[in-house]
Every structure is written in structure tokens, then in C-alpha cells.
Amino acid sequence: MSSIAGLTKAKLLTGDGFSFLGKTWAEVLASFDSKKYAVFPGFCDVHVHFREPGFSYKETIAAGSRAAARGGYTCVCTMPNLNPVPDSAERLEAQLDIIRRDAVVRVYPYGAITVGEKGETLADLAGMAKDVAGFSDDGRGVQKDGMMRAAMREAKRLGKIIAAHCEDNSLLHGGYIHDGVYAETHGHKGICSESEYRQIARDLDLAAETGCAYHVCHISTKESVELIRQAKKAGLDVTCETAPHYLTLDESDLQEDGRFKMNPPLRTREDREALLAGVLDGTIDMIATDHAPHSPEEKSRGLAGSPFGIVGLETAFQVLYTYLVAPGMLTLEKLTELLAWNPRKRFGLPLGEDFTVWDLEAEETVDPDKFLSKGKATPYAGRKIVGRCMLTVCGGNIVYQAAI
């Protein structure tokens, strides 16, 4: 499609009433070659791992935020599986200090739901509330019903969101990829879909009971989509996200390589199609990358031995544009809602003078060696994708500019 097709009605991509650097959208658009470039609001990712403090050999806030800028993102929310875990105002401050010093885009941390993310004691949610995007124990599901109920009640009182990694540990059985055809034929231990959707069902009941604003992280199964669809119809205050890899890949794409290992795992084609249907009908509110870097050595141990997690900030828009927008499955307007507007609306995050400029005619081959992230593990390595980020502006400052 022509890159200008969506831009002839600028409000579809940028919203009404916004201006950047003192210019109207029409003036911003006019400053670029309309036959080649597209201008979007800065993207917003509510689910990333920048690994600092505690694991800077995997990623740093400086490297992660530069990677975000290269991918067109001007706002990200960082998960709390760190050392120290941000479970109190004092421990959160260690992360905030680094953000203030090193971040080139807007970085909003999550506070942990439980102390040490261990699921046993409620963290100091009140002490952290003014400085966090919400509360999450991402990487671990909160196993005890009573603990999640208490967390939801406190989050409701504080006016904050609970963003849940949903995983029932009793159903994992040591699995590390989807419990499907590939696992069976290649001798791998599988993770069943029920481990995800059973805990979502529990949390939806608790959200209905407490009135908490509830957000489900990285959904991957058709059952999860249907549960959330019905919860929305019932009037619950619930939103959810999925990731680019769950919309464009499934278990048939697996290879014996750690760059295909993430949690939740790639599921079936039927699950992928249900996720796309959920995106199209509004059940799925936003797309987040779950950018989760590890060292190259850690990810070199294959499906069984590598840690969960892939990187995604520097390829997300291109992957979604290439595999969903260009073939006509998703409009550019809808993709902009999923990547920019909906996450900000849900989490109350500012846009400011943030925008990103893309060449939608450029073609590239994914080369992890060119990533600004310290993480290099991506299932898209070597694939041809369309689109190139030319410029990202955050807070009126240029934070990324492509070499020409």
C-alpha cells in the first residue's frame, strides 16, 4: 500500500487536537516527503524488561531505551523482576535513579505486587503508587487467591492497575514450549494452555468482586481471548495485551533454538487466529512486545536450556506492518490505536511532543547484530520486513535518527 494512504486523513493516525513542537499535524506532515514517509504518535509499550538494577549484563535502561527509540517508541513500562525487586518506595528508588540518569524515552516502572515477587506478602503498594504505572509480579503468577484479592482491593483503593502474568504453577510440569505437536514430535516438555486461562478466569472473578482495574499481560490462547471477551461484555474493568510474535508465529515456526523460547510459548495456528480476531473486534486492547533480553550465551542453550524471553522493541512495528497491515488483515489506523493510543489511555500515560517518522517503502532484513539492545535473540532473524524508522522525537528532543 502507499505510505500516504493513511496520512491523507491525518487524524486517523494521530488523533484530534494534538500538536508537536508548536506545529499542527498538517504542518508536521507537510515537512516530510508525502510519497515516502509516514508520521505516527510515539508508540507506547506497557510491557518491557530493561533488567536494571540487578542484571545489567542482559540489558540496561540506557540500551533498552535507545532500542525503544529506534523502534519508534517514546514511552515504555518496565517490569519489576529486578534486584532489588521494587516492592517498596525505597527499593523502587534504585530504579528511578537510573531512569532519571540514563533513559532517552519516557520510562515508567511497575511496582511488584508481592514482596520479592514471592507471592507470600503484599508489597508496599501505597508507598510506590505515585511513581509506578501499575503493579505486577510479571514472570510469576500470583498463586494464592487471597493474596491476589488483597492486592486488587489495595490497587482499587489507590486507583492503580493490576497487570497480571497469568500462570498456574500446578499445571506447568516443567514445560517450556507449547504442549502441542512440536513438543510431542521433538521430545520436549510442554506447557498446556490451561495454565494461562485458568488463572485468568480466577482473576476475572476477583476483579468482578473487588472492582479493580485489571490488565492481563501477553495472552496467547483462544480460551483467554474468549474469557476476556465475555468479561468485557459483563462490564468488568478489564483490558489485555498480546505480543507481535503471538499474532504472526505459531508452533509450526519453532526451531531448535533459544530465540524461539518465550513465556507464554508460541501456541497453535488456531490460537493465533483467535488472537487476531480478538484484535479486530476490540477484545485485545493493545500490543506489547514483552521485550525480554538475555545474554547471547544464555540464549545459546536451545529450547530446553535457554531462559524464557526474546527481544522485540526494534522490530515490532515492522513485523506487524509486514505480516498484518500490508496483506490487508489490519488497517494502519487500527495498528496505531494498538501501539500508541490505547496503551496510553488505559495507563494514563502522557504523549507530550512525541512522534516517530517511518519510511514505509523501505525493506530490510532483520539483523540482530545491528540492534541497539544488548539482547539479540529474535525469531525474526534473517526475515525480510518492510518499514524503517527514520526519526523518533520524545519530549521535543530527537532521540533516534537513522543514518541516511
CSV table of C-alpha atoms in Angstrom, one decimal:
chain,number,residue,atom,x,y,z
A,1,MET,CA,0.0,0.0,0.0
A,2,SER,CA,1.1,3.6,-0.5
A,3,SER,CA,2.5,5.1,2.7
A,4,ILE,CA,0.5,8.3,2.2
A,5,ALA,CA,-2.8,6.4,2.0
A,6,GLY,CA,-3.3,6.6,5.8
A,7,LEU,CA,-1.8,10.1,6.0
A,8,THR,CA,-4.3,11.8,3.8
A,9,LYS,CA,-6.6,11.7,6.8
A,10,ALA,CA,-4.0,12.6,9.4
A,11,LYS,CA,-6.4,12.4,12.4
A,12,LEU,CA,-6.8,8.6,11.8
A,13,LEU,CA,-3.1,8.1,12.8
A,14,THR,CA,-2.6,10.9,15.2
A,15,GLY,CA,-5.8,11.8,16.9
A,16,ASP,CA,-7.5,15.1,17.0
A,17,GLY,CA,-6.3,18.1,19.0
A,18,PHE,CA,-2.6,17.2,19.3
A,19,SER,CA,0.3,19.4,18.2
A,20,PHE,CA,4.0,18.8,18.2
A,21,LEU,CA,6.8,21.3,18.6
A,22,GLY,CA,4.2,24.0,18.2
A,23,LYS,CA,3.1,22.7,14.9
A,24,THR,CA,-0.3,21.3,13.8
A,25,TRP,CA,-0.3,17.7,12.4
A,26,ALA,CA,-0.8,19.1,8.9
A,27,GLU,CA,2.4,21.2,9.3
A,28,VAL,CA,4.3,18.2,10.7
A,29,LEU,CA,3.2,16.0,7.8
A,30,ALA,CA,4.0,18.7,5.2
A,31,SER,CA,7.6,18.8,6.4
A,32,PHE,CA,8.2,15.2,5.1
A,33,ASP,CA,8.0,13.8,1.6
A,34,SER,CA,4.4,12.6,1.5
A,35,LYS,CA,5.1,9.9,-1.1
A,36,LYS,CA,7.5,8.1,1.2
A,37,TYR,CA,7.2,9.0,4.9
A,38,ALA,CA,4.5,8.4,7.5
A,39,VAL,CA,4.3,10.2,10.8
A,40,PHE,CA,2.9,8.5,13.9
A,41,PRO,CA,2.5,9.4,17.5
A,42,GLY,CA,5.3,7.9,19.5
A,43,PHE,CA,4.5,4.2,20.3
A,44,CYS,CA,3.9,3.1,23.8
A,45,ASP,CA,4.8,-0.4,25.2
A,46,VAL,CA,3.4,-1.3,28.6
A,47,HIS,CA,5.5,-4.5,28.9
A,48,VAL,CA,9.3,-4.4,28.7
A,49,HIS,CA,12.2,-5.8,30.7
A,50,PHE,CA,15.2,-3.4,31.0
A,51,ARG,CA,16.9,-5.7,33.6
A,52,GLU,CA,18.4,-2.8,35.6
A,53,PRO,CA,19.1,-2.8,38.5
A,54,GLY,CA,20.5,-6.3,39.1
A,55,PHE,CA,21.0,-7.8,35.6
A,56,SER,CA,22.8,-5.2,33.6
A,57,TYR,CA,24.7,-7.9,31.6
A,58,LYS,CA,21.4,-8.7,29.9
A,59,GLU,CA,20.2,-5.1,29.3
A,60,THR,CA,20.4,-1.6,30.8
A,61,ILE,CA,18.0,1.2,30.9
A,62,ALA,CA,20.3,3.2,28.6
A,63,ALA,CA,20.5,0.4,26.0
A,64,GLY,CA,16.8,-0.6,26.3
A,65,SER,CA,15.6,3.0,26.0
A,66,ARG,CA,17.8,3.5,22.9
A,67,ALA,CA,16.4,0.3,21.4
A,68,ALA,CA,12.9,1.6,22.1
A,69,ALA,CA,13.6,4.9,20.3
A,70,ARG,CA,14.9,3.0,17.3
A,71,GLY,CA,11.7,1.1,17.2
A,72,GLY,CA,9.6,4.3,17.3
A,73,TYR,CA,8.7,4.0,21.0
A,74,THR,CA,8.7,7.1,23.2
A,75,CYS,CA,7.0,5.5,26.3
A,76,VAL,CA,7.6,2.1,27.9
A,77,CYS,CA,6.7,0.5,31.2
A,78,THR,CA,9.3,-1.7,32.8
A,79,MET,CA,8.6,-4.9,34.7
A,80,PRO,CA,9.8,-5.5,38.3
A,81,ASN,CA,11.7,-8.8,38.1
A,82,LEU,CA,14.9,-7.0,39.2
A,83,ASN,CA,17.4,-7.0,42.0
A,84,PRO,CA,16.3,-5.4,44.2
A,85,VAL,CA,12.7,-6.1,43.4
A,86,PRO,CA,10.8,-2.8,43.5
A,87,ASP,CA,8.4,-3.8,46.3
A,88,SER,CA,8.8,-0.6,48.4
A,89,ALA,CA,9.4,3.1,47.8
A,90,GLU,CA,13.0,2.7,48.9
A,91,ARG,CA,13.7,-0.2,46.6
A,92,LEU,CA,11.9,1.4,43.7
A,93,GLU,CA,14.1,4.5,44.1
A,94,ALA,CA,17.2,2.5,43.0
A,95,GLN,CA,15.5,2.0,39.6
A,96,LEU,CA,14.1,5.5,39.4
A,97,ASP,CA,17.6,7.0,39.9
A,98,ILE,CA,18.9,5.1,36.9
A,99,ILE,CA,15.9,6.0,34.8
A,100,ARG,CA,16.4,9.7,35.5
A,101,ARG,CA,20.1,9.4,34.6
A,102,ASP,CA,20.1,7.2,31.6
A,103,ALA,CA,16.7,6.9,29.8
A,104,VAL,CA,16.2,8.6,26.5
A,105,VAL,CA,12.5,7.9,26.3
A,106,ARG,CA,9.7,8.0,28.9
A,107,VAL,CA,10.2,5.1,31.3
A,108,TYR,CA,7.5,4.2,33.9
A,109,PRO,CA,8.3,1.3,36.2
A,110,TYR,CA,5.8,-1.2,37.7
A,111,GLY,CA,5.9,-1.9,41.3
A,112,ALA,CA,5.8,-5.5,42.5
A,113,ILE,CA,2.5,-7.0,43.8
A,114,THR,CA,4.2,-9.1,46.4
A,115,VAL,CA,7.5,-8.7,48.4
A,116,GLY,CA,10.3,-10.2,46.3
A,117,GLU,CA,7.7,-11.4,43.8
A,118,LYS,CA,7.4,-14.4,46.0
A,119,GLY,CA,3.6,-14.3,46.3
A,120,GLU,CA,3.6,-14.5,50.1
A,121,THR,CA,3.4,-10.9,51.4
A,122,LEU,CA,1.7,-7.9,49.9
A,123,ALA,CA,4.2,-5.3,48.8
A,124,ASP,CA,4.0,-1.6,49.9
A,125,LEU,CA,1.7,-0.7,47.1
A,126,ALA,CA,0.7,2.6,48.7
A,127,GLY,CA,4.3,3.7,49.1
A,128,MET,CA,5.0,3.1,45.4
A,129,ALA,CA,1.7,4.3,43.9
A,130,LYS,CA,2.7,7.8,42.9
A,131,ASP,CA,5.8,6.6,40.9
A,132,VAL,CA,4.5,3.5,39.1
A,133,ALA,CA,2.4,2.7,36.1
A,134,GLY,CA,0.7,-0.1,38.0
A,135,PHE,CA,1.5,-3.3,39.9
A,136,SER,CA,2.7,-6.6,38.5
A,137,ASP,CA,4.6,-9.7,39.5
A,138,ASP,CA,5.4,-10.4,35.9
A,139,GLY,CA,7.4,-13.5,35.3
A,140,ARG,CA,5.4,-15.2,38.0
A,141,GLY,CA,1.7,-15.7,38.5
A,142,VAL,CA,0.2,-14.9,41.9
A,143,GLN,CA,-0.8,-18.3,43.1
A,144,LYS,CA,-2.8,-17.6,46.2
A,145,ASP,CA,-6.4,-16.4,45.6
A,146,GLY,CA,-6.3,-14.5,48.9
A,147,MET,CA,-3.2,-12.7,48.0
A,148,MET,CA,-4.5,-11.5,44.6
A,149,ARG,CA,-7.8,-10.5,46.2
A,150,ALA,CA,-5.9,-8.3,48.8
A,151,ALA,CA,-3.7,-6.8,46.0
A,152,MET,CA,-6.8,-6.0,43.9
A,153,ARG,CA,-8.5,-4.3,46.9
A,154,GLU,CA,-5.5,-2.2,47.6
A,155,ALA,CA,-4.9,-1.3,44.0
A,156,LYS,CA,-8.6,-0.3,43.7
A,157,ARG,CA,-8.2,2.0,46.8
A,158,LEU,CA,-5.1,3.6,45.2
A,159,GLY,CA,-6.7,3.9,41.8
A,160,LYS,CA,-3.9,1.8,40.1
A,161,ILE,CA,-4.0,-1.1,37.7
A,162,ILE,CA,-3.1,-4.7,38.5
A,163,ALA,CA,-1.2,-6.1,35.4
A,164,ALA,CA,-1.1,-9.8,35.8
A,165,HIS,CA,1.2,-12.5,34.4
A,166,CYS,CA,-1.3,-15.4,34.5
A,167,GLU,CA,0.2,-18.8,35.1
A,168,ASP,CA,-1.0,-21.6,37.3
A,169,ASN,CA,2.2,-23.3,38.5
A,170,SER,CA,0.4,-26.5,39.3
A,171,LEU,CA,-0.1,-27.1,35.6
A,172,LEU,CA,3.4,-26.4,34.3
A,173,HIS,CA,5.1,-29.8,35.0
A,174,GLY,CA,8.5,-28.5,33.9
A,175,GLY,CA,7.2,-27.5,30.4
A,176,TYR,CA,9.0,-24.9,28.3
A,177,ILE,CA,7.2,-24.8,24.9
A,178,HIS,CA,3.6,-25.3,24.0
A,179,ASP,CA,2.1,-28.7,24.8
A,180,GLY,CA,1.4,-29.5,21.2
A,181,VAL,CA,2.5,-31.2,18.0
A,182,TYR,CA,6.1,-29.9,18.1
A,183,ALA,CA,6.7,-30.8,21.7
A,184,GLU,CA,5.4,-34.3,21.1
A,185,THR,CA,7.3,-35.0,17.9
A,186,HIS,CA,10.6,-33.5,19.1
A,187,GLY,CA,10.6,-34.9,22.7
A,188,HIS,CA,10.1,-31.6,24.6
A,189,LYS,CA,8.1,-30.9,27.7
A,190,GLY,CA,5.0,-28.9,27.1
A,191,ILE,CA,3.1,-26.0,28.8
A,192,CYS,CA,-0.6,-26.5,28.5
A,193,SER,CA,-2.9,-23.7,27.5
A,194,GLU,CA,-5.0,-24.2,30.7
A,195,SER,CA,-2.0,-22.9,32.8
A,196,GLU,CA,-2.8,-19.5,31.4
A,197,TYR,CA,-6.5,-19.3,31.0
A,198,ARG,CA,-7.4,-21.0,34.3
A,199,GLN,CA,-5.6,-18.2,36.3
A,200,ILE,CA,-7.2,-15.5,34.0
A,201,ALA,CA,-10.6,-17.0,34.9
A,202,ARG,CA,-9.8,-16.8,38.6
A,203,ASP,CA,-8.6,-13.2,38.3
A,204,LEU,CA,-11.7,-12.1,36.4
A,205,ASP,CA,-13.8,-13.4,39.2
A,206,LEU,CA,-11.7,-11.5,41.7
A,207,ALA,CA,-11.8,-8.3,39.6
A,208,ALA,CA,-15.6,-8.6,39.5
A,209,GLU,CA,-15.6,-9.0,43.3
A,210,THR,CA,-13.2,-6.1,44.0
A,211,GLY,CA,-13.9,-3.7,41.2
A,212,CYS,CA,-10.2,-3.5,40.5
A,213,ALA,CA,-8.8,-2.2,37.2
A,214,TYR,CA,-7.3,-5.4,35.8
A,215,HIS,CA,-5.0,-5.8,32.9
A,216,VAL,CA,-3.9,-9.2,31.5
A,217,CYS,CA,-0.3,-9.5,30.2
A,218,HIS,CA,0.7,-11.3,27.0
A,219,ILE,CA,-2.3,-13.5,26.3
A,220,SER,CA,-1.6,-16.4,23.9
A,221,THR,CA,-4.6,-18.8,23.9
A,222,LYS,CA,-8.0,-18.8,22.3
A,223,GLU,CA,-9.6,-19.6,25.6
A,224,SER,CA,-8.0,-16.4,27.1
A,225,VAL,CA,-9.5,-14.3,24.3
A,226,GLU,CA,-13.0,-15.7,24.9
A,227,LEU,CA,-12.8,-15.2,28.7
A,228,ILE,CA,-11.8,-11.6,28.3
A,229,ARG,CA,-14.4,-11.0,25.6
A,230,GLN,CA,-17.2,-12.3,27.9
A,231,ALA,CA,-15.8,-10.3,30.9
A,232,LYS,CA,-15.9,-7.1,28.8
A,233,LYS,CA,-19.5,-7.8,27.8
A,234,ALA,CA,-20.3,-8.2,31.5
A,235,GLY,CA,-18.9,-4.8,32.2
A,236,LEU,CA,-15.7,-5.6,34.0
A,237,ASP,CA,-12.9,-3.1,34.1
A,238,VAL,CA,-10.5,-5.3,32.2
A,239,THR,CA,-8.0,-4.9,29.3
A,240,CYS,CA,-5.4,-7.1,27.8
A,241,GLU,CA,-2.4,-7.2,25.6
A,242,THR,CA,-0.8,-9.7,23.2
A,243,ALA,CA,2.6,-9.6,21.5
A,244,PRO,CA,3.7,-9.4,17.9
A,245,HIS,CA,5.1,-13.0,17.9
A,246,TYR,CA,1.8,-14.5,19.0
A,247,LEU,CA,0.0,-12.7,16.1
A,248,THR,CA,2.5,-13.7,13.4
A,249,LEU,CA,4.0,-17.0,14.5
A,250,ASP,CA,2.8,-20.3,16.0
A,251,GLU,CA,4.3,-23.7,17.0
A,252,SER,CA,4.8,-24.7,13.3
A,253,ASP,CA,7.5,-22.0,13.2
A,254,LEU,CA,9.5,-23.4,16.1
A,255,GLN,CA,13.2,-24.3,15.6
A,256,GLU,CA,15.7,-26.0,17.9
A,257,ASP,CA,17.0,-22.6,19.0
A,258,GLY,CA,16.6,-20.5,22.2
A,259,ARG,CA,15.4,-17.5,20.1
A,260,PHE,CA,12.1,-19.3,19.8
A,261,LYS,CA,11.6,-19.7,23.6
A,262,MET,CA,9.4,-17.3,25.4
A,263,ASN,CA,6.7,-17.4,28.1
A,264,PRO,CA,3.9,-17.9,27.3
A,265,PRO,CA,5.1,-20.1,24.4
A,266,LEU,CA,4.1,-19.9,20.8
A,267,ARG,CA,0.8,-21.8,20.6
A,268,THR,CA,-1.2,-23.3,17.7
A,269,ARG,CA,-2.5,-21.7,14.5
A,270,GLU,CA,-6.0,-21.8,15.9
A,271,ASP,CA,-4.8,-19.8,18.9
A,272,ARG,CA,-3.0,-17.3,16.6
A,273,GLU,CA,-6.2,-16.8,14.5
A,274,ALA,CA,-8.3,-16.3,17.7
A,275,LEU,CA,-5.8,-13.6,18.9
A,276,LEU,CA,-6.1,-11.8,15.6
A,277,ALA,CA,-9.9,-12.0,15.8
A,278,GLY,CA,-9.6,-10.5,19.3
A,279,VAL,CA,-7.5,-7.7,18.0
A,280,LEU,CA,-10.0,-6.9,15.3
A,281,ASP,CA,-13.1,-7.0,17.5
A,282,GLY,CA,-11.5,-4.9,20.3
A,283,THR,CA,-11.2,-7.7,22.8
A,284,ILE,CA,-7.4,-7.2,22.8
A,285,ASP,CA,-6.7,-3.6,23.5
A,286,MET,CA,-3.0,-3.2,22.8
A,287,ILE,CA,0.1,-4.9,21.5
A,288,ALA,CA,3.1,-5.0,23.8
A,289,THR,CA,6.5,-6.6,22.9
A,290,ASP,CA,7.4,-8.3,26.2
A,291,HIS,CA,11.0,-7.2,25.3
A,292,ALA,CA,13.0,-9.6,27.5
A,293,PRO,CA,16.7,-9.6,26.7
A,294,HIS,CA,19.2,-12.2,27.9
A,295,SER,CA,22.9,-12.6,27.1
A,296,PRO,CA,23.9,-14.4,23.9
A,297,GLU,CA,25.4,-17.2,26.0
A,298,GLU,CA,22.2,-17.8,27.9
A,299,LYS,CA,20.1,-17.9,24.7
A,300,SER,CA,22.6,-20.4,23.0
A,301,ARG,CA,21.4,-23.4,25.1
A,302,GLY,CA,18.5,-24.4,22.9
A,303,LEU,CA,14.8,-24.7,23.7
A,304,ALA,CA,15.3,-26.8,26.8
A,305,GLY,CA,18.2,-24.9,28.4
A,306,SER,CA,17.7,-21.3,27.5
A,307,PRO,CA,15.8,-18.9,29.7
A,308,PHE,CA,12.4,-17.6,28.5
A,309,GLY,CA,12.5,-14.3,26.6
A,310,ILE,CA,13.1,-12.6,23.3
A,311,VAL,CA,13.7,-9.0,22.2
A,312,GLY,CA,11.1,-7.1,20.2
A,313,LEU,CA,11.3,-3.3,20.5
A,314,GLU,CA,13.3,-2.8,17.4
A,315,THR,CA,11.2,-5.0,15.1
A,316,ALA,CA,7.6,-4.8,16.5
A,317,PHE,CA,6.2,-2.2,14.1
A,318,GLN,CA,7.9,-3.6,11.1
A,319,VAL,CA,6.8,-7.2,11.9
A,320,LEU,CA,3.2,-6.1,12.4
A,321,TYR,CA,3.2,-3.9,9.3
A,322,THR,CA,4.7,-6.6,7.1
A,323,TYR,CA,2.6,-9.5,8.2
A,324,LEU,CA,-0.7,-7.9,9.2
A,325,VAL,CA,-1.1,-4.4,7.6
A,326,ALA,CA,0.5,-4.9,4.2
A,327,PRO,CA,-1.6,-8.1,3.5
A,328,GLY,CA,-4.8,-6.2,4.5
A,329,MET,CA,-5.6,-8.1,7.7
A,330,LEU,CA,-5.2,-4.9,9.8
A,331,THR,CA,-5.5,-1.2,9.0
A,332,LEU,CA,-2.8,1.2,9.7
A,333,GLU,CA,-5.3,3.2,11.8
A,334,LYS,CA,-6.0,0.2,14.0
A,335,LEU,CA,-2.3,-0.6,14.4
A,336,THR,CA,-1.8,3.0,15.6
A,337,GLU,CA,-4.5,2.6,18.2
A,338,LEU,CA,-2.9,-0.7,19.4
A,339,LEU,CA,0.6,0.7,19.6
A,340,ALA,CA,0.1,4.3,20.6
A,341,TRP,CA,-3.3,5.4,21.8
A,342,ASN,CA,-4.9,2.5,23.7
A,343,PRO,CA,-2.0,1.8,26.0
A,344,ARG,CA,-1.7,5.5,27.0
A,345,LYS,CA,-5.4,5.8,27.6
A,346,ARG,CA,-5.5,2.7,29.8
A,347,PHE,CA,-2.5,3.5,31.9
A,348,GLY,CA,-2.9,7.3,31.9
A,349,LEU,CA,0.5,7.9,30.3
A,350,PRO,CA,1.3,11.2,28.5
A,351,LEU,CA,2.1,11.7,24.9
A,352,GLY,CA,3.7,15.2,25.0
A,353,GLU,CA,5.6,16.3,21.9
A,354,ASP,CA,6.4,12.7,20.9
A,355,PHE,CA,6.2,11.4,17.3
A,356,THR,CA,8.0,9.0,15.0
A,357,VAL,CA,8.7,9.1,11.3
A,358,TRP,CA,8.8,5.9,9.2
A,359,ASP,CA,9.7,5.1,5.6
A,360,LEU,CA,7.1,2.5,4.7
A,361,GLU,CA,8.6,1.7,1.4
A,362,ALA,CA,12.0,0.6,2.8
A,363,GLU,CA,12.8,-3.2,3.0
A,364,GLU,CA,15.2,-4.6,5.5
A,365,THR,CA,16.5,-8.0,6.6
A,366,VAL,CA,16.4,-8.4,10.4
A,367,ASP,CA,20.0,-8.4,11.6
A,368,PRO,CA,20.3,-8.8,15.4
A,369,ASP,CA,23.9,-7.6,15.2
A,370,LYS,CA,22.6,-4.2,14.4
A,371,PHE,CA,20.3,-4.0,17.4
A,372,LEU,CA,20.9,-1.3,20.0
A,373,SER,CA,19.5,-3.6,22.7
A,374,LYS,CA,22.1,-5.8,24.4
A,375,GLY,CA,19.7,-8.7,23.7
A,376,LYS,CA,19.9,-10.3,20.2
A,377,ALA,CA,17.5,-13.3,20.4
A,378,THR,CA,14.7,-12.8,18.0
A,379,PRO,CA,12.7,-15.4,16.0
A,380,TYR,CA,12.6,-13.0,13.1
A,381,ALA,CA,16.4,-13.0,12.4
A,382,GLY,CA,17.1,-13.2,8.7
A,383,ARG,CA,13.5,-12.4,7.7
A,384,LYS,CA,12.6,-9.7,5.2
A,385,ILE,CA,10.5,-6.9,6.7
A,386,VAL,CA,9.1,-3.6,5.5
A,387,GLY,CA,9.5,-0.3,7.1
A,388,ARG,CA,12.4,1.7,8.6
A,389,CYS,CA,12.3,4.2,11.5
A,390,MET,CA,13.8,7.4,10.3
A,391,LEU,CA,13.3,9.7,13.3
A,392,THR,CA,11.9,9.5,16.8
A,393,VAL,CA,11.2,12.6,18.9
A,394,CYS,CA,10.4,12.4,22.6
A,395,GLY,CA,9.6,15.5,24.7
A,396,GLY,CA,10.7,17.7,21.8
A,397,ASN,CA,14.1,16.1,21.6
A,398,ILE,CA,15.4,13.9,18.8
A,399,VAL,CA,16.2,10.5,20.5
A,400,TYR,CA,16.8,8.5,17.4
A,401,GLN,CA,17.7,9.4,13.8
A,402,ALA,CA,18.6,6.9,11.1
A,403,ALA,CA,21.7,7.3,9.1
A,404,ILE,CA,20.9,8.3,5.6
